PDB file of C-alpha atoms in Angstrom:
ATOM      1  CA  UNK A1028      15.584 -27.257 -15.689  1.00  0.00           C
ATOM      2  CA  UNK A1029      16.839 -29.765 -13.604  1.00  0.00           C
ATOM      3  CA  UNK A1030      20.119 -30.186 -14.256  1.00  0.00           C
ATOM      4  CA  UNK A1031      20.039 -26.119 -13.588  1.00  0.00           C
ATOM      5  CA  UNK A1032      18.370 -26.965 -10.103  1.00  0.00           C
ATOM      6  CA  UNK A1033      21.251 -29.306  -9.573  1.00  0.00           C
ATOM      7  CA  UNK A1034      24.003 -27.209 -10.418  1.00  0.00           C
ATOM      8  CA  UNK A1035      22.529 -24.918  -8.094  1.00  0.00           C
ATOM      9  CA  UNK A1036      21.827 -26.753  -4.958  1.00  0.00           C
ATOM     10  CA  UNK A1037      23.843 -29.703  -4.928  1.00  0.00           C
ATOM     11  CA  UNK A1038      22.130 -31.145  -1.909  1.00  0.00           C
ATOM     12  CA  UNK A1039      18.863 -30.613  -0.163  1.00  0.00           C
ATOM     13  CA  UNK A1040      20.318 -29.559   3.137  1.00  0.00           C
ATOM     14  CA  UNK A1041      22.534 -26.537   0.997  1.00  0.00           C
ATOM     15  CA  UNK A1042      18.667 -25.058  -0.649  1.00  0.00           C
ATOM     16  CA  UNK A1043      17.049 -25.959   3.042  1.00  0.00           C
ATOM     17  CA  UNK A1044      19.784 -23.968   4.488  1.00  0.00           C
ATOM     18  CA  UNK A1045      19.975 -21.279   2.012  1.00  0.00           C
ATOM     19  CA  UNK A1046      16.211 -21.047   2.065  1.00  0.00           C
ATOM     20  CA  UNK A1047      15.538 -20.655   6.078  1.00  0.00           C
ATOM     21  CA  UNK A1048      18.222 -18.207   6.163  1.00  0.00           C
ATOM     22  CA  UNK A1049      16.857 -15.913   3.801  1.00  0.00           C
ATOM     23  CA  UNK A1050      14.107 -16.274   5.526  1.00  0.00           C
ATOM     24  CA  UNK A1051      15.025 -14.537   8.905  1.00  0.00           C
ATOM     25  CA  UNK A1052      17.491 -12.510   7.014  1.00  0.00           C
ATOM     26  CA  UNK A1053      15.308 -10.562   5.277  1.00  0.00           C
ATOM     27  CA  UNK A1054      12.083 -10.602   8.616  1.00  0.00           C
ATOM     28  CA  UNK A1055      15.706  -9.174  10.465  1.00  0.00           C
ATOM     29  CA  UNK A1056      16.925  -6.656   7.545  1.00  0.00           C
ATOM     30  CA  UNK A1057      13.580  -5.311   7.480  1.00  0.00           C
ATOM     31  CA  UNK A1058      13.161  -5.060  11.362  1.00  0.00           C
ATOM     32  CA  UNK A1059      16.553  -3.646  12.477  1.00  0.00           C
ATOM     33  CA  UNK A1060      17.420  -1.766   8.830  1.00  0.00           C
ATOM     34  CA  UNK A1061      20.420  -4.110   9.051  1.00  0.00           C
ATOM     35  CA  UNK A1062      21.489  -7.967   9.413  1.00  0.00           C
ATOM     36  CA  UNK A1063      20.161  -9.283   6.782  1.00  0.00           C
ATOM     37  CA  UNK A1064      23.766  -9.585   4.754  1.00  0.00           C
ATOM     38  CA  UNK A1065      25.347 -10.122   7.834  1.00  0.00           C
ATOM     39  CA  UNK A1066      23.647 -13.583   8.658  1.00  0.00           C
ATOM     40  CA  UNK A1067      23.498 -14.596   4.869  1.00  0.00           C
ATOM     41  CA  UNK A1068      26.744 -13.231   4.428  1.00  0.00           C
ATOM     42  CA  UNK A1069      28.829 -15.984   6.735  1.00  0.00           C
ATOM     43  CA  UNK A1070      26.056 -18.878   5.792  1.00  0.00           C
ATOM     44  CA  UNK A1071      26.437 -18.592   2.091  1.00  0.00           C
ATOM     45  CA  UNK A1072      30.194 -18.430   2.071  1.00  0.00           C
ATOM     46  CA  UNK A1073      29.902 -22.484   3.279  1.00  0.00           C
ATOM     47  CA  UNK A1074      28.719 -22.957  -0.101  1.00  0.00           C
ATOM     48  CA  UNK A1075      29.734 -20.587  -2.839  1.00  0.00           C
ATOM     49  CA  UNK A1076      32.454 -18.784  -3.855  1.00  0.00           C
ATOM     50  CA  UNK A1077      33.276 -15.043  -2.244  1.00  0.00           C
ATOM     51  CA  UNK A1078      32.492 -13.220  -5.282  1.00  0.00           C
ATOM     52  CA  UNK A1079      29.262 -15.171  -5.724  1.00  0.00           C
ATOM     53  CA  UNK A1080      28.325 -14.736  -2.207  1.00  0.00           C
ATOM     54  CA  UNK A1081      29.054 -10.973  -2.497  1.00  0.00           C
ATOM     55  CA  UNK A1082      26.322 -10.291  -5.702  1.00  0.00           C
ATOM     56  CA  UNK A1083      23.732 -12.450  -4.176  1.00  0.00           C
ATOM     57  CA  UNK A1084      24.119 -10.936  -1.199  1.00  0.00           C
ATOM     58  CA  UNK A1085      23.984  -7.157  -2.498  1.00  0.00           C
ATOM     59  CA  UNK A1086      21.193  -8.236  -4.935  1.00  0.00           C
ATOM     60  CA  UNK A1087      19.008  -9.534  -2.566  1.00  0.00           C
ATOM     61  CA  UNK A1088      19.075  -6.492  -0.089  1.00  0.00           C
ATOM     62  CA  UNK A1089      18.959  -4.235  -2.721  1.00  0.00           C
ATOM     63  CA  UNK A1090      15.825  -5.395  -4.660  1.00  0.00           C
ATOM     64  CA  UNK A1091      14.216  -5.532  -0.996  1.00  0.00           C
ATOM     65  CA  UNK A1092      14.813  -1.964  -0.527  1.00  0.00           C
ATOM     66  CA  UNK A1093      12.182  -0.940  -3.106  1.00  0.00           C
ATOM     67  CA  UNK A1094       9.686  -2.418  -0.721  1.00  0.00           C
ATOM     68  CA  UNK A1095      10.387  -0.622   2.511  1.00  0.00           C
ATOM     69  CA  UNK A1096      11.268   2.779   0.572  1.00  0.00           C
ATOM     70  CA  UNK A1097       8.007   4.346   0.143  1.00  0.00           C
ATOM     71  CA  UNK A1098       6.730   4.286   4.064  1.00  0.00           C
ATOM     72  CA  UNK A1099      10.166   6.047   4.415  1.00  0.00           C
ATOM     73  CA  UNK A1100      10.220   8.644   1.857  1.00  0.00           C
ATOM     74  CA  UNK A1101       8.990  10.963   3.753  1.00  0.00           C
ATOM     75  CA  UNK A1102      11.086  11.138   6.719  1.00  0.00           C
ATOM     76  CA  UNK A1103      14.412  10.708   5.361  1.00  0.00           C
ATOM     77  CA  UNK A1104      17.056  12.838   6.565  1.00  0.00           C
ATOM     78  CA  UNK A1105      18.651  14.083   2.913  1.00  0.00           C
ATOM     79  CA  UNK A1106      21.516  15.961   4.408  1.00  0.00           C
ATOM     80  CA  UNK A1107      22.621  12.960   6.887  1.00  0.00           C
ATOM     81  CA  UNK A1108      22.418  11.137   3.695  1.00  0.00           C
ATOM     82  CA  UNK A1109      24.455  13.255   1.517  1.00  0.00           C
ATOM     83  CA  UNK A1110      27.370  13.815   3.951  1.00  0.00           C
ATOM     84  CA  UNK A1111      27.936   9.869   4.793  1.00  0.00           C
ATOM     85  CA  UNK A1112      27.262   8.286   1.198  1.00  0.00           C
ATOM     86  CA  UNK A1113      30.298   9.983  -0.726  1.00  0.00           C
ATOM     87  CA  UNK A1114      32.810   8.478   1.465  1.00  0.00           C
ATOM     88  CA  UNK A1115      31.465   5.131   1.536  1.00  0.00           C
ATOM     89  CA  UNK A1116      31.329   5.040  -2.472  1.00  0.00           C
ATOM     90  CA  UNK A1117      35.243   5.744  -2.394  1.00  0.00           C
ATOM     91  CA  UNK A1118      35.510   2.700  -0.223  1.00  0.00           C
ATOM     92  CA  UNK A1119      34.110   0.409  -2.344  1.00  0.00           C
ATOM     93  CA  UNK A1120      36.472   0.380  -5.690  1.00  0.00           C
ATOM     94  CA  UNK A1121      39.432  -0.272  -2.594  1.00  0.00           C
ATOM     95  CA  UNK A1122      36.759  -2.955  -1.463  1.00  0.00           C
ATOM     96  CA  UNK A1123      36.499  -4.691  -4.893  1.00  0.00           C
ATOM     97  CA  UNK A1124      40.461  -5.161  -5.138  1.00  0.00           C
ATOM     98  CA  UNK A1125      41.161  -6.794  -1.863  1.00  0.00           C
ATOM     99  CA  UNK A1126      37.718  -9.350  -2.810  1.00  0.00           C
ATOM    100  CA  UNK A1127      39.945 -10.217  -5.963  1.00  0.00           C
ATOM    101  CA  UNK A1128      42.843 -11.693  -3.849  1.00  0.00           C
ATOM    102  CA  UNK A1129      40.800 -13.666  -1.687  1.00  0.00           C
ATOM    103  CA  UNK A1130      40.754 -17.270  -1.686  1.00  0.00           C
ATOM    104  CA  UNK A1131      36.924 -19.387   0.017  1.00  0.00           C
ATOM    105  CA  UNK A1132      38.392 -19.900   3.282  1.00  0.00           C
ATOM    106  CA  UNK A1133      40.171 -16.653   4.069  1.00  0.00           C
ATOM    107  CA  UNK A1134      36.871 -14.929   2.956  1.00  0.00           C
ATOM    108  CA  UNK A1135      34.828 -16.883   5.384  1.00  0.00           C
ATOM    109  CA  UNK A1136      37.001 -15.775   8.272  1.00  0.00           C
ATOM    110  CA  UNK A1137      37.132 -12.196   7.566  1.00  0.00           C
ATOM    111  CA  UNK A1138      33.139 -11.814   7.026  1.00  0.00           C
ATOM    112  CA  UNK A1139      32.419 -14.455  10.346  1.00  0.00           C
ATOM    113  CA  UNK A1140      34.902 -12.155  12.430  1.00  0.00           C
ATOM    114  CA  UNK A1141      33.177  -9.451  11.325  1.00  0.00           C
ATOM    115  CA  UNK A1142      30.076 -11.071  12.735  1.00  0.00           C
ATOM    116  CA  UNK A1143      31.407 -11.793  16.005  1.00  0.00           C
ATOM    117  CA  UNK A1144      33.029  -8.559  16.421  1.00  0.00           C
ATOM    118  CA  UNK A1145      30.311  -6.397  15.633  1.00  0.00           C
ATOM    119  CA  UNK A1146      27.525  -8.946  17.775  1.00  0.00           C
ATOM    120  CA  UNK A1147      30.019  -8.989  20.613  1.00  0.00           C
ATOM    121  CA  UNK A1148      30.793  -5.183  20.826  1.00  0.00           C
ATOM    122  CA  UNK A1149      26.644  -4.225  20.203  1.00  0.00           C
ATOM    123  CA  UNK A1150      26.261  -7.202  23.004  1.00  0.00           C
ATOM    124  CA  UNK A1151      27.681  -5.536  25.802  1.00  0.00           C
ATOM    125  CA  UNK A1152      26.617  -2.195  24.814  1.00  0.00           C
ATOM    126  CA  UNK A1153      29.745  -0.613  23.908  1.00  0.00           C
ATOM    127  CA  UNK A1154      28.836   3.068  21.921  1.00  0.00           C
ATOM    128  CA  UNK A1155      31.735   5.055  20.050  1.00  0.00           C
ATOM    129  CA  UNK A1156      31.894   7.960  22.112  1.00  0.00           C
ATOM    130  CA  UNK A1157      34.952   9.805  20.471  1.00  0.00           C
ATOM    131  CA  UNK A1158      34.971  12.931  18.445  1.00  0.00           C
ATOM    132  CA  UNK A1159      32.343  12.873  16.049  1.00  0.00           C
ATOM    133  CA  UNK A1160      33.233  14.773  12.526  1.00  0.00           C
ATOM    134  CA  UNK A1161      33.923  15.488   9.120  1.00  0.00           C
ATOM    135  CA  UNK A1162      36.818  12.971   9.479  1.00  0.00           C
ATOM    136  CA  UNK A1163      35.022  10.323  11.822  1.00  0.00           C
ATOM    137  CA  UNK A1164      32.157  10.402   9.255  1.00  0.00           C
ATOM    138  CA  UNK A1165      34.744   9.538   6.184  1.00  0.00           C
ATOM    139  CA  UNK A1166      36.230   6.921   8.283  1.00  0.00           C
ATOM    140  CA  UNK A1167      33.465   4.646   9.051  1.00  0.00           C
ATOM    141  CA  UNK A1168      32.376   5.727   5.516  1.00  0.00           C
ATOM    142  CA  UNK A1169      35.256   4.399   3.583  1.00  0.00           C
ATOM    143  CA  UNK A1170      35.352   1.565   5.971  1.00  0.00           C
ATOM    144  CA  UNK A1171      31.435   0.409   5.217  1.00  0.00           C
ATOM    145  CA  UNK A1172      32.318   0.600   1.615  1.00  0.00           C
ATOM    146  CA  UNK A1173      35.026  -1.252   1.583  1.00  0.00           C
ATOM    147  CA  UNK A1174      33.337  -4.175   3.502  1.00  0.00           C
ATOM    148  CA  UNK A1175      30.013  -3.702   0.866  1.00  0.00           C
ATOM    149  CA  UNK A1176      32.123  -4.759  -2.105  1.00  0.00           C
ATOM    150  CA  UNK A1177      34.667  -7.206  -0.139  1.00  0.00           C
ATOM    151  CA  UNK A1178      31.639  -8.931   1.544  1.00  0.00           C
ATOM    152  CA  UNK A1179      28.408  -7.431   0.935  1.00  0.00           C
ATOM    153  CA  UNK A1180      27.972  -6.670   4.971  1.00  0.00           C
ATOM    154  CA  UNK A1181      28.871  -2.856   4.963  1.00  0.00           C
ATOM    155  CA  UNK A1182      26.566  -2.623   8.201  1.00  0.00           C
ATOM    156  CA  UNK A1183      29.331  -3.223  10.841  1.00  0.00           C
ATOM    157  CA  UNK A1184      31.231   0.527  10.712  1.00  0.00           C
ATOM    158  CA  UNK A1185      28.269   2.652  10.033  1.00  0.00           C
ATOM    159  CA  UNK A1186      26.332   0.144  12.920  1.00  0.00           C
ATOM    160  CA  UNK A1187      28.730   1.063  15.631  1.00  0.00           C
ATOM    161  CA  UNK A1188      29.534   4.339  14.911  1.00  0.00           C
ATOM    162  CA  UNK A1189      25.644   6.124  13.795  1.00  0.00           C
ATOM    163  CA  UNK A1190      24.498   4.517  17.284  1.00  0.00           C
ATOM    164  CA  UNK A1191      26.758   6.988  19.571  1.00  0.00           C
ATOM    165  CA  UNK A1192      24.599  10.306  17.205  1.00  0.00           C
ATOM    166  CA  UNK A1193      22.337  11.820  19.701  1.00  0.00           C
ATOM    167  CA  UNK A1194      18.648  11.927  19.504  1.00  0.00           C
ATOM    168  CA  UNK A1195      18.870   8.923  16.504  1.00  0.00           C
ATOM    169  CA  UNK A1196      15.800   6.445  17.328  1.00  0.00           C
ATOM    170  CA  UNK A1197      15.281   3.486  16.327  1.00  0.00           C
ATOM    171  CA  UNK A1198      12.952   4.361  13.624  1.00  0.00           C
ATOM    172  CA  UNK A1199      15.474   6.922  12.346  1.00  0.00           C
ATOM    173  CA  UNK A1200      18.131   4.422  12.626  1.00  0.00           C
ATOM    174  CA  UNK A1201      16.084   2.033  10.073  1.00  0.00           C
ATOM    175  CA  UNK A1202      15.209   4.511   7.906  1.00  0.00           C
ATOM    176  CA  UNK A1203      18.876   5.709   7.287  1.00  0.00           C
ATOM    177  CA  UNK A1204      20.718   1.838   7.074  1.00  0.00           C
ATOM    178  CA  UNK A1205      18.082   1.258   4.311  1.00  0.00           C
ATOM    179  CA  UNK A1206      18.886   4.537   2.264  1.00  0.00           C
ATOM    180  CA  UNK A1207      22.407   4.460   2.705  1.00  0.00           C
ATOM    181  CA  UNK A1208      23.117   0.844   1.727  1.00  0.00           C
ATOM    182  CA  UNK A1209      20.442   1.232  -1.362  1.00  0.00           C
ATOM    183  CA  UNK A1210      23.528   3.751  -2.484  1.00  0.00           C
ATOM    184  CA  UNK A1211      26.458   1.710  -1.663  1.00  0.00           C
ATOM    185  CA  UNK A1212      24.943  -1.769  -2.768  1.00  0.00           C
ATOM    186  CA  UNK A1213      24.101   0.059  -6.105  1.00  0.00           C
ATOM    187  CA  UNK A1214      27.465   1.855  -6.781  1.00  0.00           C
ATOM    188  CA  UNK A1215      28.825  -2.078  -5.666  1.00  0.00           C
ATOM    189  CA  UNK A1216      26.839  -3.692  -7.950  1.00  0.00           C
ATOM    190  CA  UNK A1217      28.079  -1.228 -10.913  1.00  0.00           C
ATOM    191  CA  UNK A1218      31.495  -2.324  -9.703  1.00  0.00           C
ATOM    192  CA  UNK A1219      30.999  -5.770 -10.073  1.00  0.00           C
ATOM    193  CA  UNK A1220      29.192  -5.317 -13.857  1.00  0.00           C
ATOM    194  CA  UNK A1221      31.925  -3.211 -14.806  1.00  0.00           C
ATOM    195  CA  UNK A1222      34.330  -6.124 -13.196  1.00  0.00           C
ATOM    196  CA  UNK A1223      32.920  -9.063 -15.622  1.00  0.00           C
ATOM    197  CA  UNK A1224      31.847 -10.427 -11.633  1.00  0.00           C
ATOM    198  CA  UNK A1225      28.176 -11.142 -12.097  1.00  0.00           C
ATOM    199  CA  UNK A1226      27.713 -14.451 -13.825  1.00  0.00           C
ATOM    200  CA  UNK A1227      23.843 -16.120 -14.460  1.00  0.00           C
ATOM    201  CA  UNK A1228      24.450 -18.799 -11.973  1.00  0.00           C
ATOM    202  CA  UNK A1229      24.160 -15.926  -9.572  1.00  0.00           C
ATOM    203  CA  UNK A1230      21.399 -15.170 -10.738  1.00  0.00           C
ATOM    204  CA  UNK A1231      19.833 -18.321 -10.384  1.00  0.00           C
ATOM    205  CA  UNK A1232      20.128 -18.477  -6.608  1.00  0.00           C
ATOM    206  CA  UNK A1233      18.843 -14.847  -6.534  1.00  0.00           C
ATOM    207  CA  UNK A1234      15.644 -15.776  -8.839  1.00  0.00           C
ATOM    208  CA  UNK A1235      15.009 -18.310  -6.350  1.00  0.00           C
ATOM    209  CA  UNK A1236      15.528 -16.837  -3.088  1.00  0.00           C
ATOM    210  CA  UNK A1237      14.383 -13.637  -4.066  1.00  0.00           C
ATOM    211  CA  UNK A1238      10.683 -13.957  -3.441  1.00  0.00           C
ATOM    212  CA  UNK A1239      10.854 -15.654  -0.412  1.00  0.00           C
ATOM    213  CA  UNK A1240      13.234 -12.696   0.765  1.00  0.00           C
ATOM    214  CA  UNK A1241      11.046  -9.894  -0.317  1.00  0.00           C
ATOM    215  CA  UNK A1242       7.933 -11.673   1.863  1.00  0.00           C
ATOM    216  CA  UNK A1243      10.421 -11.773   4.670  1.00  0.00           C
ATOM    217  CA  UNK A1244      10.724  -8.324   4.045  1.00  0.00           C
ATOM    218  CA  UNK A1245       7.328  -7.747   4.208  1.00  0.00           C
ATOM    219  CA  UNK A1246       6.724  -9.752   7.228  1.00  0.00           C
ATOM    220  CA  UNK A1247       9.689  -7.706   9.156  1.00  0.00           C
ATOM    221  CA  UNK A1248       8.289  -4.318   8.294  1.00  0.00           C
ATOM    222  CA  UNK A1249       4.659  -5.231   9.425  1.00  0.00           C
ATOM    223  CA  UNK A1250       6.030  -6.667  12.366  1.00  0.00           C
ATOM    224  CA  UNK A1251       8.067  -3.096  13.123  1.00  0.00           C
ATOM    225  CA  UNK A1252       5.044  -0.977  12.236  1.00  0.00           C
ATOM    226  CA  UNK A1253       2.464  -2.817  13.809  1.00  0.00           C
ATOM    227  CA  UNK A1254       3.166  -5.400  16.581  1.00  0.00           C
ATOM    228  CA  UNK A1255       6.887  -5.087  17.797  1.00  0.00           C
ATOM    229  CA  UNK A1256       8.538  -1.324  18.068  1.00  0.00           C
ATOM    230  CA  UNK A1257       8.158  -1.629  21.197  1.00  0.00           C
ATOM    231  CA  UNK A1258      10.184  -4.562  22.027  1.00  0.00           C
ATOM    232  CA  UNK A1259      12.817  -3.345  19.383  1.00  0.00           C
ATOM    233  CA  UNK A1260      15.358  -3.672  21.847  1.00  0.00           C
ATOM    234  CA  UNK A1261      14.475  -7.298  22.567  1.00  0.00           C
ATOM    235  CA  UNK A1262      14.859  -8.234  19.342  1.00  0.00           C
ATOM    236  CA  UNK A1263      17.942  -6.958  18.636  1.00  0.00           C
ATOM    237  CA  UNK A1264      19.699  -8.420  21.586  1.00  0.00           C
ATOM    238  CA  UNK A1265      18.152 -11.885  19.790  1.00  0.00           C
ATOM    239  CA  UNK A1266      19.317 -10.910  16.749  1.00  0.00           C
ATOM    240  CA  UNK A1267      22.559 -10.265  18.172  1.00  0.00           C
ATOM    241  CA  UNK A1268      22.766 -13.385  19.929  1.00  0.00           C
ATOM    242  CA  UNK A1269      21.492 -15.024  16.687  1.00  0.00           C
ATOM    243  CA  UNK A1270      24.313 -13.430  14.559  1.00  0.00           C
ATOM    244  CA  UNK A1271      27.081 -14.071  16.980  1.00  0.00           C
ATOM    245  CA  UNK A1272      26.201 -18.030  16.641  1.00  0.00           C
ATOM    246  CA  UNK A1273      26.475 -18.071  13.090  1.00  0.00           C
ATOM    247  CA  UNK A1274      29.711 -15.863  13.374  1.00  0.00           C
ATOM    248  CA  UNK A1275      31.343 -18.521  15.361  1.00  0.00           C
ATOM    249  CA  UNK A1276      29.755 -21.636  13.805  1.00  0.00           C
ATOM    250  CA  UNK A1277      30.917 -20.085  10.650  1.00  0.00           C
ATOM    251  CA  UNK A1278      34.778 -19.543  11.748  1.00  0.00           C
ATOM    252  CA  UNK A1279      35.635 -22.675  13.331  1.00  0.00           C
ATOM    253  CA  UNK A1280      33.866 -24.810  10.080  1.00  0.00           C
TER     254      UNK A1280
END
């Protein structure tokens, strides 16, 4: 067992590291519907491989999903669902060939300029406010597909383009992030089986982070439903702010 430990966490600052940012990961995935692979994303890529970095990642967020599902069933929008998932699934087989030719270092940069792009553009309120459409819709489907199987952060697309729909509140804007990615990070994670990509190290790091995501979970959804809707916008600007840190910490390492 501990020579597993170990070979998991080399040192105690990579577990301390790993740990705390699971930690406001998952309080910020659960809050905002989306974040949480965007901050783990960029901090776990300092110390494992990209295709390890991509199942954790996915595996995480997805097994947190079953927890903030059933105070959602309800009010889903099925039809919003059905006409942006298809598109994003096509992404993510193109997705799973570009994470094959990527070496530790280019992978870092593309997933912390993804960070910084997205917290930069949400940052100074910038809203797509082009044509919206059958073609628009497959576009920033494709797009968040791609990036769920290259990185495990398919937010950034879907993030900048469902903000410009009209009458979509914050609530509604939660509820959809979680139900779409539960599709793409499944259809991903079939991908990667199918791939020979999931090895039991990865495992490993999600059997220990795991639980201390899923209370983080737990913590961000009570804080949503009970104490903080209505300062949602305050803590997304310190999310943002948050994100776009790591982003460039992340790129110039």
């Amino acid at each position: 067992m501990t020579d597993l430990w170990v070979l998991l966490f080399p040192s105690f600052t990579m577990f301390a590291v790993m740990v705390l940012t699971t930690i406001v990961g998952g309080t910020m995935r659960a809050f905002a519907g989306f974040g949480g692979g965007l901050l783990l994303a960029p901090i776990f890529s300092l110390y494992l491989p990209p295709k390890d970095v991509v199942v954790v990642v996915i595996l995480l967020n997805f097994a947190s999903t079953f927890q903030l599902l059933p105070g959602m069933w309800k009010s889903i929008d099925w039809p919003l669902i059905w006409r942006m998932v298809p598109s994003a699934l096509l992404g993510i087989p193109l997705g799973s060939y570009v994470l094959a030719g990527l070496d530790a270092a280019l992978f870092r940069q593309i997933v912390a300029g993804v960070v910084i792009v997205l917290s930069l553009v949400l940052l100074t309120g910038w809203y797509y406010k082009g044509p919206r459409g059958r073609l628009q819709d497959s576009i920033a489907g494709i797009t968040s597909g791609m990036l769920t199987s290259v990185a495990g952060i398919g937010g950034p697309p879907f993030v900048l383009y469902m903000l410009s729909a009209k009458g979509f509140s914050p609530v509604e804007f939660r509820i959809f992030f979680t139900v779409f990615f539960a599709f793409t990070q499944l259809t991903a994670m079939t991908m990667l089986l199918i791939q020979g990509a999931m090895q039991p190290l990865q495992f490993g790091y999600v059997g220990t982070l795991l639980p201390l995501y899923l209370l983080a979970t737990a913590l961000g959804a009570y804080l949503f439903a009970k104490a903080l809707k209505n300062r949602a916008n305050q803590i997304k600007r310190i999310s943002l702010w948050l994100l776009l840190a790591v982003g460039v910490i992340t790129f110039a390492i």
